[in-house]
PDB file of C-alpha atoms in Angstrom:
ATOM      1  CA  VAL A   1      45.804  72.615 -92.759  1.00  0.00           C
ATOM      2  CA  ASP A   2      46.262  74.488 -95.976  1.00  0.00           C
ATOM      3  CA  GLY A   3      46.340  71.268 -97.903  1.00  0.00           C
ATOM      4  CA  GLN A   4      49.037  69.766 -95.727  1.00  0.00           C
ATOM      5  CA  ILE A   5      48.849  66.501 -93.808  1.00  0.00           C
ATOM      6  CA  ASN A   6      49.978  66.992 -90.248  1.00  0.00           C
ATOM      7  CA  ALA A   7      49.155  63.555 -88.738  1.00  0.00           C
ATOM      8  CA  ILE A   8      47.767  60.157 -89.642  1.00  0.00           C
ATOM      9  CA  LEU A   9      45.433  58.327 -87.163  1.00  0.00           C
ATOM     10  CA  VAL A  10      45.476  54.576 -87.575  1.00  0.00           C
ATOM     11  CA  PHE A  11      42.871  52.171 -85.931  1.00  0.00           C
ATOM     12  CA  ASP A  12      43.932  48.557 -85.671  1.00  0.00           C
ATOM     13  CA  PHE A  13      40.637  46.655 -85.300  1.00  0.00           C
ATOM     14  CA  SER A  14      40.927  42.870 -84.781  1.00  0.00           C
ATOM     15  CA  MET A  15      37.922  40.523 -85.131  1.00  0.00           C
ATOM     16  CA  LYS A  16      39.642  38.123 -82.726  1.00  0.00           C
ATOM     17  CA  GLY A  17      39.305  40.556 -79.858  1.00  0.00           C
ATOM     18  CA  HIS A  18      35.706  41.207 -80.765  1.00  0.00           C
ATOM     19  CA  SER A  19      34.892  37.506 -80.617  1.00  0.00           C
ATOM     20  CA  PHE A  20      36.570  37.176 -77.222  1.00  0.00           C
ATOM     21  CA  ILE A  21      34.499  40.011 -75.787  1.00  0.00           C
ATOM     22  CA  ILE A  22      31.300  38.531 -77.186  1.00  0.00           C
ATOM     23  CA  LYS A  23      32.234  35.166 -75.622  1.00  0.00           C
ATOM     24  CA  ILE A  24      32.876  36.746 -72.229  1.00  0.00           C
ATOM     25  CA  LEU A  25      29.566  38.601 -72.387  1.00  0.00           C
ATOM     26  CA  LYS A  26      27.697  35.402 -73.244  1.00  0.00           C
ATOM     27  CA  GLU A  27      29.373  33.526 -70.390  1.00  0.00           C
ATOM     28  CA  LEU A  28      28.415  36.304 -68.022  1.00  0.00           C
ATOM     29  CA  GLU A  29      24.866  36.147 -69.300  1.00  0.00           C
ATOM     30  CA  ASN A  30      24.757  32.339 -68.833  1.00  0.00           C
ATOM     31  CA  ASN A  31      26.251  32.602 -65.355  1.00  0.00           C
ATOM     32  CA  TYR A  32      23.722  35.245 -64.465  1.00  0.00           C
ATOM     33  CA  LYS A  33      20.896  32.972 -65.606  1.00  0.00           C
ATOM     34  CA  LYS A  34      22.363  30.074 -63.608  1.00  0.00           C
ATOM     35  CA  ILE A  35      22.741  32.258 -60.514  1.00  0.00           C
ATOM     36  CA  LEU A  36      19.205  33.553 -60.995  1.00  0.00           C
ATOM     37  CA  ILE A  37      17.863  29.995 -61.354  1.00  0.00           C
ATOM     38  CA  PHE A  38      19.915  28.897 -58.320  1.00  0.00           C
ATOM     39  CA  PHE A  39      18.512  31.669 -56.152  1.00  0.00           C
ATOM     40  CA  MET A  40      15.013  30.956 -57.417  1.00  0.00           C
ATOM     41  CA  VAL A  41      15.436  27.284 -56.471  1.00  0.00           C
ATOM     42  CA  ILE A  42      16.807  28.321 -53.062  1.00  0.00           C
ATOM     43  CA  PHE A  43      13.842  30.623 -52.600  1.00  0.00           C
ATOM     44  CA  VAL A  44      11.425  27.859 -53.536  1.00  0.00           C
ATOM     45  CA  PHE A  45      13.141  25.493 -51.073  1.00  0.00           C
ATOM     46  CA  ILE A  46      12.972  28.153 -48.356  1.00  0.00           C
ATOM     47  CA  ILE A  47       9.248  28.599 -48.994  1.00  0.00           C
ATOM     48  CA  LEU A  48       8.736  24.829 -49.071  1.00  0.00           C
ATOM     49  CA  PHE A  49      10.696  24.200 -45.867  1.00  0.00           C
ATOM     50  CA  SER A  50       8.944  27.101 -44.170  1.00  0.00           C
ATOM     51  CA  TYR A  51       5.611  25.570 -45.066  1.00  0.00           C
ATOM     52  CA  ILE A  52       6.726  22.128 -43.884  1.00  0.00           C
ATOM     53  CA  ASP A  53       8.069  23.608 -40.645  1.00  0.00           C
ATOM     54  CA  PHE A  54       4.851  25.569 -40.131  1.00  0.00           C
ATOM     55  CA  LYS A  55       2.797  22.444 -40.768  1.00  0.00           C
ATOM     56  CA  ARG A  56       5.035  20.433 -38.455  1.00  0.00           C
ATOM     57  CA  GLU A  57       4.720  23.022 -35.674  1.00  0.00           C
ATOM     58  CA  LYS A  58       0.972  23.034 -36.145  1.00  0.00           C
ATOM     59  CA  GLU A  59       0.850  19.240 -35.984  1.00  0.00           C
ATOM     60  CA  LYS A  60       3.155  19.317 -32.949  1.00  0.00           C
ATOM     61  CA  HIS A  61       0.917  21.849 -31.232  1.00  0.00           C
ATOM     62  CA  GLU A  62      -2.163  19.756 -32.019  1.00  0.00           C
ATOM     63  CA  ALA A  63      -0.368  16.612 -30.816  1.00  0.00           C
ATOM     64  CA  LEU A  64       0.654  18.338 -27.559  1.00  0.00           C
ATOM     65  CA  LYS A  65      -2.889  19.539 -27.105  1.00  0.00           C
ATOM     66  CA  HIS A  66      -4.142  16.009 -27.727  1.00  0.00           C
ATOM     67  CA  VAL A  67      -1.611  14.609 -25.240  1.00  0.00           C
ATOM     68  CA  GLU A  68      -2.705  17.197 -22.654  1.00  0.00           C
ATOM     69  CA  GLU A  69      -6.319  16.166 -23.159  1.00  0.00           C
ATOM     70  CA  ILE A  70      -5.338  12.484 -22.839  1.00  0.00           C
ATOM     71  CA  ASN A  71      -3.347  13.311 -19.673  1.00  0.00           C
ATOM     72  CA  LYS A  72      -6.328  15.133 -18.221  1.00  0.00           C
ATOM     73  CA  THR A  73      -8.546  12.168 -19.041  1.00  0.00           C
ATOM     74  CA  LEU A  74      -6.002   9.714 -17.590  1.00  0.00           C
ATOM     75  CA  LYS A  75      -5.592  11.820 -14.443  1.00  0.00           C
ATOM     76  CA  GLU A  76      -9.355  11.841 -13.980  1.00  0.00           C
ATOM     77  CA  GLN A  77      -9.574   8.105 -14.629  1.00  0.00           C
ATOM     78  CA  ILE A  78      -6.695   7.473 -12.192  1.00  0.00           C
ATOM     79  CA  ARG A  79      -8.341   9.723  -9.600  1.00  0.00           C
ATOM     80  CA  LYS A  80     -11.618   7.851  -9.980  1.00  0.00           C
ATOM     81  CA  ALA A  81      -9.837   4.467  -9.840  1.00  0.00           C
ATOM     82  CA  VAL A  82      -7.912   5.506  -6.699  1.00  0.00           C
ATOM     83  CA  GLU A  83     -11.124   6.763  -5.105  1.00  0.00           C
ATOM     84  CA  GLU A  84     -12.959   3.553  -6.033  1.00  0.00           C
ATOM     85  CA  ASN A  85     -10.100   1.448  -4.618  1.00  0.00           C
ATOM     86  CA  ARG A  86     -10.058   3.561  -1.475  1.00  0.00           C
ATOM     87  CA  GLN A  87     -13.797   3.099  -1.034  1.00  0.00           C
ATOM     88  CA  LYS A  88     -13.460  -0.624  -1.763  1.00  0.00           C
ATOM     89  CA  ASP A  89     -10.682  -0.958   0.826  1.00  0.00           C
ATOM     90  CA  GLN A  90     -12.757   0.987   3.342  1.00  0.00           C
ATOM     91  CA  ALA A  91     -15.703  -1.328   2.695  1.00  0.00           C
ATOM     92  CA  MET A  92     -13.447  -4.374   3.076  1.00  0.00           C
ATOM     93  CA  PHE A  93     -11.920  -2.893   6.211  1.00  0.00           C
ATOM     94  CA  GLN A  94     -15.371  -2.316   7.695  1.00  0.00           C
ATOM     95  CA  GLN A  95     -16.457  -5.819   6.712  1.00  0.00           C
ATOM     96  CA  ASN A  96     -13.397  -7.254   8.410  1.00  0.00           C
ATOM     97  CA  ARG A  97     -13.959  -5.131  11.523  1.00  0.00           C
ATOM     98  CA  LEU A  98     -17.555  -6.377  11.779  1.00  0.00           C
ATOM     99  CA  ALA A  99     -16.350  -9.978  11.438  1.00  0.00           C
ATOM    100  CA  GLN A 100     -13.758  -9.342  14.138  1.00  0.00           C
ATOM    101  CA  MET A 101     -16.375  -7.798  16.420  1.00  0.00           C
ATOM    102  CA  GLY A 102     -18.536 -10.901  16.055  1.00  0.00           C
ATOM    103  CA  GLU A 103     -15.584 -13.165  16.839  1.00  0.00           C
ATOM    104  CA  MET A 104     -14.541 -11.069  19.827  1.00  0.00           C
ATOM    105  CA  ILE A 105     -18.078 -10.961  21.230  1.00  0.00           C
ATOM    106  CA  SER A 106     -18.075 -14.753  21.057  1.00  0.00           C
ATOM    107  CA  MET A 107     -14.687 -14.818  22.810  1.00  0.00           C
ATOM    108  CA  ILE A 108     -15.895 -12.394  25.485  1.00  0.00           C
ATOM    109  CA  ALA A 109     -18.935 -14.599  26.069  1.00  0.00           C
ATOM    110  CA  HIS A 110     -16.567 -17.520  26.724  1.00  0.00           C
ATOM    111  CA  GLN A 111     -14.379 -15.354  28.919  1.00  0.00           C
ATOM    112  CA  TRP A 112     -17.329 -14.080  30.966  1.00  0.00           C
ATOM    113  CA  ARG A 113     -18.715 -17.499  31.811  1.00  0.00           C
ATOM    114  CA  GLN A 114     -16.262 -18.181  34.615  1.00  0.00           C
ATOM    115  CA  PRO A 115     -16.482 -14.796  36.412  1.00  0.00           C
ATOM    116  CA  LEU A 116     -20.277 -14.692  35.989  1.00  0.00           C
ATOM    117  CA  ALA A 117     -20.539 -18.199  37.429  1.00  0.00           C
ATOM    118  CA  ALA A 118     -18.267 -17.120  40.309  1.00  0.00           C
ATOM    119  CA  ILE A 119     -20.407 -14.040  40.934  1.00  0.00           C
ATOM    120  CA  GLY A 120     -23.529 -16.186  40.906  1.00  0.00           C
ATOM    121  CA  SER A 121     -21.914 -18.654  43.308  1.00  0.00           C
ATOM    122  CA  ALA A 122     -20.786 -15.910  45.710  1.00  0.00           C
ATOM    123  CA  SER A 123     -24.211 -14.287  45.571  1.00  0.00           C
ATOM    124  CA  ALA A 124     -25.933 -17.612  46.274  1.00  0.00           C
ATOM    125  CA  THR A 125     -23.569 -18.257  49.200  1.00  0.00           C
ATOM    126  CA  ILE A 126     -24.352 -14.845  50.710  1.00  0.00           C
ATOM    127  CA  ASN A 127     -28.061 -15.451  50.258  1.00  0.00           C
ATOM    128  CA  LEU A 128     -27.919 -18.934  51.793  1.00  0.00           C
ATOM    129  CA  LYS A 129     -25.764 -17.933  54.769  1.00  0.00           C
ATOM    130  CA  ALA A 130     -27.949 -14.901  55.401  1.00  0.00           C
ATOM    131  CA  ARG A 131     -31.049 -17.116  55.456  1.00  0.00           C
ATOM    132  CA  LEU A 132     -29.331 -19.470  57.885  1.00  0.00           C
ATOM    133  CA  ASN A 133     -28.053 -16.546  59.971  1.00  0.00           C
ATOM    134  CA  LYS A 134     -24.501 -17.750  59.361  1.00  0.00           C
ATOM    135  CA  LEU A 135     -23.283 -14.717  57.373  1.00  0.00           C
ATOM    136  CA  ASP A 136     -20.644 -13.246  59.624  1.00  0.00           C
ATOM    137  CA  ARG A 137     -18.609 -10.146  58.961  1.00  0.00           C
ATOM    138  CA  GLU A 138     -15.541 -11.953  57.541  1.00  0.00           C
ATOM    139  CA  ASN A 139     -17.591 -14.072  55.133  1.00  0.00           C
ATOM    140  CA  ALA A 140     -19.514 -11.025  53.936  1.00  0.00           C
ATOM    141  CA  ILE A 141     -16.311  -9.082  53.268  1.00  0.00           C
ATOM    142  CA  GLU A 142     -14.640 -12.043  51.531  1.00  0.00           C
ATOM    143  CA  LEU A 143     -17.587 -12.832  49.261  1.00  0.00           C
ATOM    144  CA  SER A 144     -18.355  -9.192  48.452  1.00  0.00           C
ATOM    145  CA  THR A 145     -14.663  -8.630  47.588  1.00  0.00           C
ATOM    146  CA  LYS A 146     -14.783 -11.571  45.174  1.00  0.00           C
ATOM    147  CA  ILE A 147     -17.911 -10.163  43.519  1.00  0.00           C
ATOM    148  CA  SER A 148     -16.270  -6.760  43.269  1.00  0.00           C
ATOM    149  CA  ASN A 149     -13.088  -8.196  41.708  1.00  0.00           C
ATOM    150  CA  TYR A 150     -15.034 -10.261  39.189  1.00  0.00           C
ATOM    151  CA  SER A 151     -17.150  -7.211  38.337  1.00  0.00           C
ATOM    152  CA  LEU A 152     -14.006  -5.146  37.749  1.00  0.00           C
ATOM    153  CA  HIS A 153     -12.688  -7.889  35.464  1.00  0.00           C
ATOM    154  CA  LEU A 154     -15.914  -7.820  33.431  1.00  0.00           C
ATOM    155  CA  SER A 155     -15.807  -4.022  33.248  1.00  0.00           C
ATOM    156  CA  SER A 156     -12.158  -4.128  32.145  1.00  0.00           C
ATOM    157  CA  THR A 157     -13.059  -6.572  29.377  1.00  0.00           C
ATOM    158  CA  ILE A 158     -15.759  -4.199  28.130  1.00  0.00           C
ATOM    159  CA  ASP A 159     -13.265  -1.319  28.123  1.00  0.00           C
ATOM    160  CA  ASP A 160     -10.727  -3.395  26.207  1.00  0.00           C
ATOM    161  CA  PHE A 161     -13.364  -4.337  23.641  1.00  0.00           C
ATOM    162  CA  ARG A 162     -14.524  -0.733  23.268  1.00  0.00           C
ATOM    163  CA  ASP A 163     -10.969   0.627  22.926  1.00  0.00           C
ATOM    164  CA  PHE A 164     -10.114  -2.091  20.443  1.00  0.00           C
ATOM    165  CA  PHE A 165     -12.577  -0.743  17.875  1.00  0.00           C
ATOM    166  CA  LYS A 166     -12.203   2.982  18.488  1.00  0.00           C
ATOM    167  CA  ALA A 167     -11.729   4.901  15.249  1.00  0.00           C
ATOM    168  CA  LYS A 168      -8.402   6.379  16.310  1.00  0.00           C
ATOM    169  CA  LYS A 169      -6.031   7.265  13.464  1.00  0.00           C
ATOM    170  CA  GLU A 170      -3.388   9.237  15.340  1.00  0.00           C
ATOM    171  CA  LYS A 171      -0.001   7.657  15.840  1.00  0.00           C
ATOM    172  CA  SER A 172       1.124   7.114  19.394  1.00  0.00           C
ATOM    173  CA  SER A 173       3.978   5.483  21.266  1.00  0.00           C
ATOM    174  CA  VAL A 174       3.398   1.734  21.617  1.00  0.00           C
ATOM    175  CA  ASN A 175       5.316  -1.489  22.154  1.00  0.00           C
ATOM    176  CA  PHE A 176       4.632  -5.058  21.093  1.00  0.00           C
ATOM    177  CA  THR A 177       4.344  -6.370  24.665  1.00  0.00           C
ATOM    178  CA  SER A 178       1.451  -4.060  25.576  1.00  0.00           C
ATOM    179  CA  LEU A 179      -0.269  -4.783  22.238  1.00  0.00           C
ATOM    180  CA  VAL A 180       0.020  -8.557  22.727  1.00  0.00           C
ATOM    181  CA  ASP A 181      -1.190  -8.367  26.341  1.00  0.00           C
ATOM    182  CA  SER A 182      -4.147  -6.219  25.323  1.00  0.00           C
ATOM    183  CA  VAL A 183      -5.282  -8.664  22.623  1.00  0.00           C
ATOM    184  CA  LEU A 184      -4.700 -11.744  24.774  1.00  0.00           C
ATOM    185  CA  SER A 185      -6.737 -10.214  27.602  1.00  0.00           C
ATOM    186  CA  ILE A 186      -9.750 -10.700  25.348  1.00  0.00           C
ATOM    187  CA  VAL A 187      -8.969 -13.860  23.368  1.00  0.00           C
ATOM    188  CA  GLU A 188      -6.710 -15.976  25.580  1.00  0.00           C
ATOM    189  CA  THR A 189      -9.484 -17.576  27.621  1.00  0.00           C
ATOM    190  CA  SER A 190     -11.437 -18.540  24.510  1.00  0.00           C
ATOM    191  CA  ILE A 191      -8.327 -20.053  22.911  1.00  0.00           C
ATOM    192  CA  ALA A 192      -7.379 -21.895  26.116  1.00  0.00           C
ATOM    193  CA  ASN A 193     -10.897 -23.382  26.296  1.00  0.00           C
ATOM    194  CA  LYS A 194     -10.152 -25.005  22.943  1.00  0.00           C
ATOM    195  CA  ASN A 195      -7.044 -26.630  24.451  1.00  0.00           C
ATOM    196  CA  ILE A 196      -4.698 -24.444  22.373  1.00  0.00           C
ATOM    197  CA  LYS A 197      -1.556 -23.408  24.243  1.00  0.00           C
ATOM    198  CA  ILE A 198      -0.308 -19.822  23.937  1.00  0.00           C
ATOM    199  CA  ILE A 199       3.496 -19.533  24.015  1.00  0.00           C
ATOM    200  CA  LYS A 200       4.864 -16.028  24.567  1.00  0.00           C
ATOM    201  CA  GLU A 201       8.463 -15.107  23.768  1.00  0.00           C
ATOM    202  CA  LEU A 202       8.277 -11.337  24.147  1.00  0.00           C
ATOM    203  CA  ASN A 203      11.865 -10.124  23.912  1.00  0.00           C
ATOM    204  CA  ASN A 204      11.307  -6.545  22.801  1.00  0.00           C
ATOM    205  CA  ASN A 205       9.671  -3.883  24.971  1.00  0.00           C
ATOM    206  CA  GLU A 206      11.059  -0.935  23.017  1.00  0.00           C
ATOM    207  CA  GLU A 207       8.620   1.843  22.184  1.00  0.00           C
ATOM    208  CA  PHE A 208       7.874   2.882  18.607  1.00  0.00           C
ATOM    209  CA  GLU A 209       5.383   5.136  16.833  1.00  0.00           C
ATOM    210  CA  GLY A 210       2.377   3.314  15.409  1.00  0.00           C
ATOM    211  CA  TYR A 211      -1.405   2.912  15.275  1.00  0.00           C
ATOM    212  CA  PRO A 212      -2.265   0.772  18.344  1.00  0.00           C
ATOM    213  CA  ASN A 213      -5.801  -0.255  17.392  1.00  0.00           C
ATOM    214  CA  GLU A 214      -4.867  -1.165  13.832  1.00  0.00           C
ATOM    215  CA  LEU A 215      -1.890  -3.193  15.053  1.00  0.00           C
ATOM    216  CA  LYS A 216      -4.168  -4.964  17.544  1.00  0.00           C
ATOM    217  CA  GLN A 217      -6.454  -5.897  14.653  1.00  0.00           C
ATOM    218  CA  VAL A 218      -3.456  -7.357  12.801  1.00  0.00           C
ATOM    219  CA  LEU A 219      -2.518  -9.345  15.917  1.00  0.00           C
ATOM    220  CA  LEU A 220      -6.069 -10.626  16.280  1.00  0.00           C
ATOM    221  CA  ASN A 221      -6.208 -11.568  12.582  1.00  0.00           C
ATOM    222  CA  LEU A 222      -2.968 -13.546  12.795  1.00  0.00           C
ATOM    223  CA  ILE A 223      -3.883 -15.275  16.065  1.00  0.00           C
ATOM    224  CA  LYS A 224      -7.366 -16.177  14.781  1.00  0.00           C
ATOM    225  CA  ASN A 225      -5.844 -17.446  11.536  1.00  0.00           C
ATOM    226  CA  SER A 226      -3.594 -19.825  13.501  1.00  0.00           C
ATOM    227  CA  GLU A 227      -6.469 -20.881  15.747  1.00  0.00           C
ATOM    228  CA  ASP A 228      -8.696 -21.716  12.747  1.00  0.00           C
ATOM    229  CA  ILE A 229      -5.946 -23.758  11.072  1.00  0.00           C
ATOM    230  CA  LEU A 230      -5.277 -25.744  14.264  1.00  0.00           C
ATOM    231  CA  LEU A 231      -8.981 -26.492  14.735  1.00  0.00           C
ATOM    232  CA  ASP A 232      -9.562 -27.341  11.048  1.00  0.00           C
ATOM    233  CA  LYS A 233      -6.668 -29.805  11.022  1.00  0.00           C
ATOM    234  CA  GLU A 234      -7.471 -31.144  14.507  1.00  0.00           C
ATOM    235  CA  VAL A 235      -3.794 -30.854  15.472  1.00  0.00           C
ATOM    236  CA  LYS A 236      -2.595 -32.826  18.488  1.00  0.00           C
ATOM    237  CA  ASP A 237      -1.123 -30.663  21.267  1.00  0.00           C
ATOM    238  CA  PRO A 238      -1.778 -27.426  19.318  1.00  0.00           C
ATOM    239  CA  TYR A 239       0.022 -24.240  20.147  1.00  0.00           C
ATOM    240  CA  ILE A 240       0.290 -20.646  18.952  1.00  0.00           C
ATOM    241  CA  LYS A 241       3.621 -18.931  19.518  1.00  0.00           C
ATOM    242  CA  ILE A 242       3.888 -15.145  19.751  1.00  0.00           C
ATOM    243  CA  LYS A 243       7.450 -13.912  19.454  1.00  0.00           C
ATOM    244  CA  THR A 244       8.855 -10.371  19.438  1.00  0.00           C
ATOM    245  CA  TYR A 245      12.422  -9.202  19.000  1.00  0.00           C
ATOM    246  CA  LYS A 246      14.526  -6.446  17.482  1.00  0.00           C
ATOM    247  CA  LYS A 247      16.945  -6.862  14.595  1.00  0.00           C
ATOM    248  CA  ASP A 248      19.079  -3.833  13.765  1.00  0.00           C
ATOM    249  CA  ALA A 249      16.534  -0.986  13.613  1.00  0.00           C
ATOM    250  CA  ASP A 250      13.573  -3.266  12.826  1.00  0.00           C
ATOM    251  CA  MET A 251      10.854  -4.178  15.308  1.00  0.00           C
ATOM    252  CA  ILE A 252       9.719  -7.727  14.539  1.00  0.00           C
ATOM    253  CA  LEU A 253       6.635  -9.681  15.562  1.00  0.00           C
ATOM    254  CA  GLU A 254       6.105 -13.336  14.616  1.00  0.00           C
ATOM    255  CA  ILE A 255       2.975 -15.451  14.997  1.00  0.00           C
ATOM    256  CA  SER A 256       3.532 -19.166  14.362  1.00  0.00           C
ATOM    257  CA  ASP A 257       1.749 -22.450  15.036  1.00  0.00           C
ATOM    258  CA  ASN A 258       2.171 -26.195  14.623  1.00  0.00           C
ATOM    259  CA  GLY A 259      -0.603 -26.546  12.053  1.00  0.00           C
ATOM    260  CA  GLY A 260       1.620 -28.082   9.365  1.00  0.00           C
ATOM    261  CA  GLY A 261       2.165 -24.937   7.301  1.00  0.00           C
ATOM    262  CA  ILE A 262       0.719 -23.533   4.096  1.00  0.00           C
ATOM    263  CA  LYS A 263       0.880 -25.354   0.781  1.00  0.00           C
ATOM    264  CA  GLU A 264       3.625 -23.891  -1.392  1.00  0.00           C
ATOM    265  CA  ASP A 265       1.289 -23.447  -4.389  1.00  0.00           C
ATOM    266  CA  ILE A 266      -0.980 -21.082  -2.432  1.00  0.00           C
ATOM    267  CA  ILE A 267       1.391 -19.397   0.029  1.00  0.00           C
ATOM    268  CA  ASP A 268       1.751 -16.396  -2.320  1.00  0.00           C
ATOM    269  CA  LYS A 269      -2.045 -15.958  -2.385  1.00  0.00           C
ATOM    270  CA  VAL A 270      -2.814 -15.872   1.336  1.00  0.00           C
ATOM    271  CA  PHE A 271      -2.793 -12.060   1.386  1.00  0.00           C
ATOM    272  CA  ASP A 272      -5.201 -11.782  -1.578  1.00  0.00           C
ATOM    273  CA  PRO A 273      -8.686 -10.428  -0.789  1.00  0.00           C
ATOM    274  CA  TYR A 274     -11.400 -13.058  -0.233  1.00  0.00           C
ATOM    275  CA  PHE A 275      -8.850 -15.894  -0.352  1.00  0.00           C
ATOM    276  CA  SER A 276      -9.515 -18.474   2.354  1.00  0.00           C
ATOM    277  CA  THR A 277      -8.118 -21.911   3.164  1.00  0.00           C
ATOM    278  CA  LYS A 278     -10.694 -22.682   5.838  1.00  0.00           C
ATOM    279  CA  LYS A 279     -12.553 -25.943   5.322  1.00  0.00           C
ATOM    280  CA  LYS A 280     -15.847 -24.536   6.565  1.00  0.00           C
ATOM    281  CA  LYS A 281     -15.424 -21.406   4.449  1.00  0.00           C
ATOM    282  CA  ASP A 282     -16.992 -19.354   7.248  1.00  0.00           C
ATOM    283  CA  GLY A 283     -14.325 -16.651   7.158  1.00  0.00           C
ATOM    284  CA  THR A 284     -14.480 -13.410   5.203  1.00  0.00           C
ATOM    285  CA  GLY A 285     -11.152 -14.026   3.478  1.00  0.00           C
ATOM    286  CA  LEU A 286     -10.233 -10.450   4.417  1.00  0.00           C
ATOM    287  CA  GLY A 287      -8.244 -10.856   7.641  1.00  0.00           C
ATOM    288  CA  LEU A 288      -4.814 -11.365   6.089  1.00  0.00           C
ATOM    289  CA  TYR A 289      -5.543  -8.950   3.233  1.00  0.00           C
ATOM    290  CA  MET A 290      -6.465  -6.163   5.657  1.00  0.00           C
ATOM    291  CA  SER A 291      -3.442  -7.044   7.806  1.00  0.00           C
ATOM    292  CA  LYS A 292      -1.237  -6.490   4.760  1.00  0.00           C
ATOM    293  CA  ILE A 293      -2.945  -3.147   4.002  1.00  0.00           C
ATOM    294  CA  ILE A 294      -2.501  -1.978   7.601  1.00  0.00           C
ATOM    295  CA  ILE A 295       1.151  -3.035   7.901  1.00  0.00           C
ATOM    296  CA  GLU A 296       2.403  -2.027   4.444  1.00  0.00           C
ATOM    297  CA  GLU A 297       0.281   1.027   3.599  1.00  0.00           C
ATOM    298  CA  HIS A 298      -0.588   2.487   6.991  1.00  0.00           C
ATOM    299  CA  CYS A 299       2.532   1.558   8.962  1.00  0.00           C
ATOM    300  CA  ASN A 300       5.158   1.490   6.153  1.00  0.00           C
ATOM    301  CA  GLY A 301       6.206  -1.988   7.227  1.00  0.00           C
ATOM    302  CA  LYS A 302       6.312  -5.467   5.708  1.00  0.00           C
ATOM    303  CA  ILE A 303       4.453  -8.701   6.384  1.00  0.00           C
ATOM    304  CA  TYR A 304       5.603 -12.116   5.184  1.00  0.00           C
ATOM    305  CA  ALA A 305       4.282 -15.662   5.300  1.00  0.00           C
ATOM    306  CA  PHE A 306       6.591 -18.670   5.201  1.00  0.00           C
ATOM    307  CA  ASN A 307       6.811 -22.220   6.501  1.00  0.00           C
ATOM    308  CA  GLU A 308       9.037 -23.672   9.188  1.00  0.00           C
ATOM    309  CA  LYS A 309       9.327 -27.213  10.549  1.00  0.00           C
ATOM    310  CA  ASP A 310       6.066 -27.335  12.531  1.00  0.00           C
ATOM    311  CA  GLY A 311       3.918 -24.889  10.602  1.00  0.00           C
ATOM    312  CA  ALA A 312       3.392 -21.443   9.157  1.00  0.00           C
ATOM    313  CA  VAL A 313       5.017 -18.241  10.369  1.00  0.00           C
ATOM    314  CA  PHE A 314       3.673 -14.742   9.798  1.00  0.00           C
ATOM    315  CA  ARG A 315       6.339 -12.102  10.305  1.00  0.00           C
ATOM    316  CA  VAL A 316       5.583  -8.401  10.753  1.00  0.00           C
ATOM    317  CA  VAL A 317       8.531  -6.019  10.327  1.00  0.00           C
ATOM    318  CA  LEU A 318       8.201  -2.382  11.362  1.00  0.00           C
ATOM    319  CA  GLY A 319      10.933   0.179  10.937  1.00  0.00           C
ATOM    320  CA  GLY A 320      11.615   1.157  14.533  1.00  0.00           C
ATOM    321  CA  LYS A 321      10.763   4.772  15.268  1.00  0.00           C
ATOM    322  CA  ASP A 322       9.011   5.128  11.929  1.00  0.00           C
ATOM    323  CA  GLY A 323       6.964   1.964  12.258  1.00  0.00           C
TER     324      GLY A 323
END
């Protein structure tokens, strides 16, 4: 002011500081570029992984859909296979029943010969004595009573035969003794006429729930199987043993014979359908197979075949109350 100097302002500018600032700014710029590139790479990876995940989910969905379709197809195939097997088993069962009916009719014919002959004899005696005026009251009563008893026996046999093949699927209370007696009432005479001895060791009369007619068919199958073996092999002093007993909670039935047993190389096949060891090959090969189906699938039991000293043994095991 007024030509006078009041103050002096001095700026100290250093190029070193300027260079440092420029360096820092460049580093910041480089770091920014690196961060930008990093985030761009991350973004690209996110997009890529999202696409891969989307594609994977789509493939997974398609695979699940394909599996569902395969499952549906398999279920349908299994259903058809089960139905076909069921129909096949029913056909086999019916075939076996028809074979059994033929065998039993033959047995009944044998069993009826004696009572029919006795009826004929009594009738002829009545006729002769009446012609000779020698038919008194006592003779008439005696002979007519015999005819009546024989007639009742024949009628009872018919009832047994009819009941045997009734299509009854309801469970009921049964015991092995009554089942054995029922079957033997039809077949015992026929077997005895072939000089085959029936040995009964019935040591279990306990009741259990089961299917009586199906179990009778199993009994008949096993007895007939033993009978055929004994006749095929022409065994001396042949016998069929029927044994029942209880072990723990199991109800056990055994059918055995002295036919020499089953060869070890085929014993595992005896329950196969259409397998037969009969020399004449006149069997259906279904008896033991259907016995296995009845015992294991219908009655929740087990059936085994094994050899003992004299011959084969077929063992049926039922689970007591749930047999």
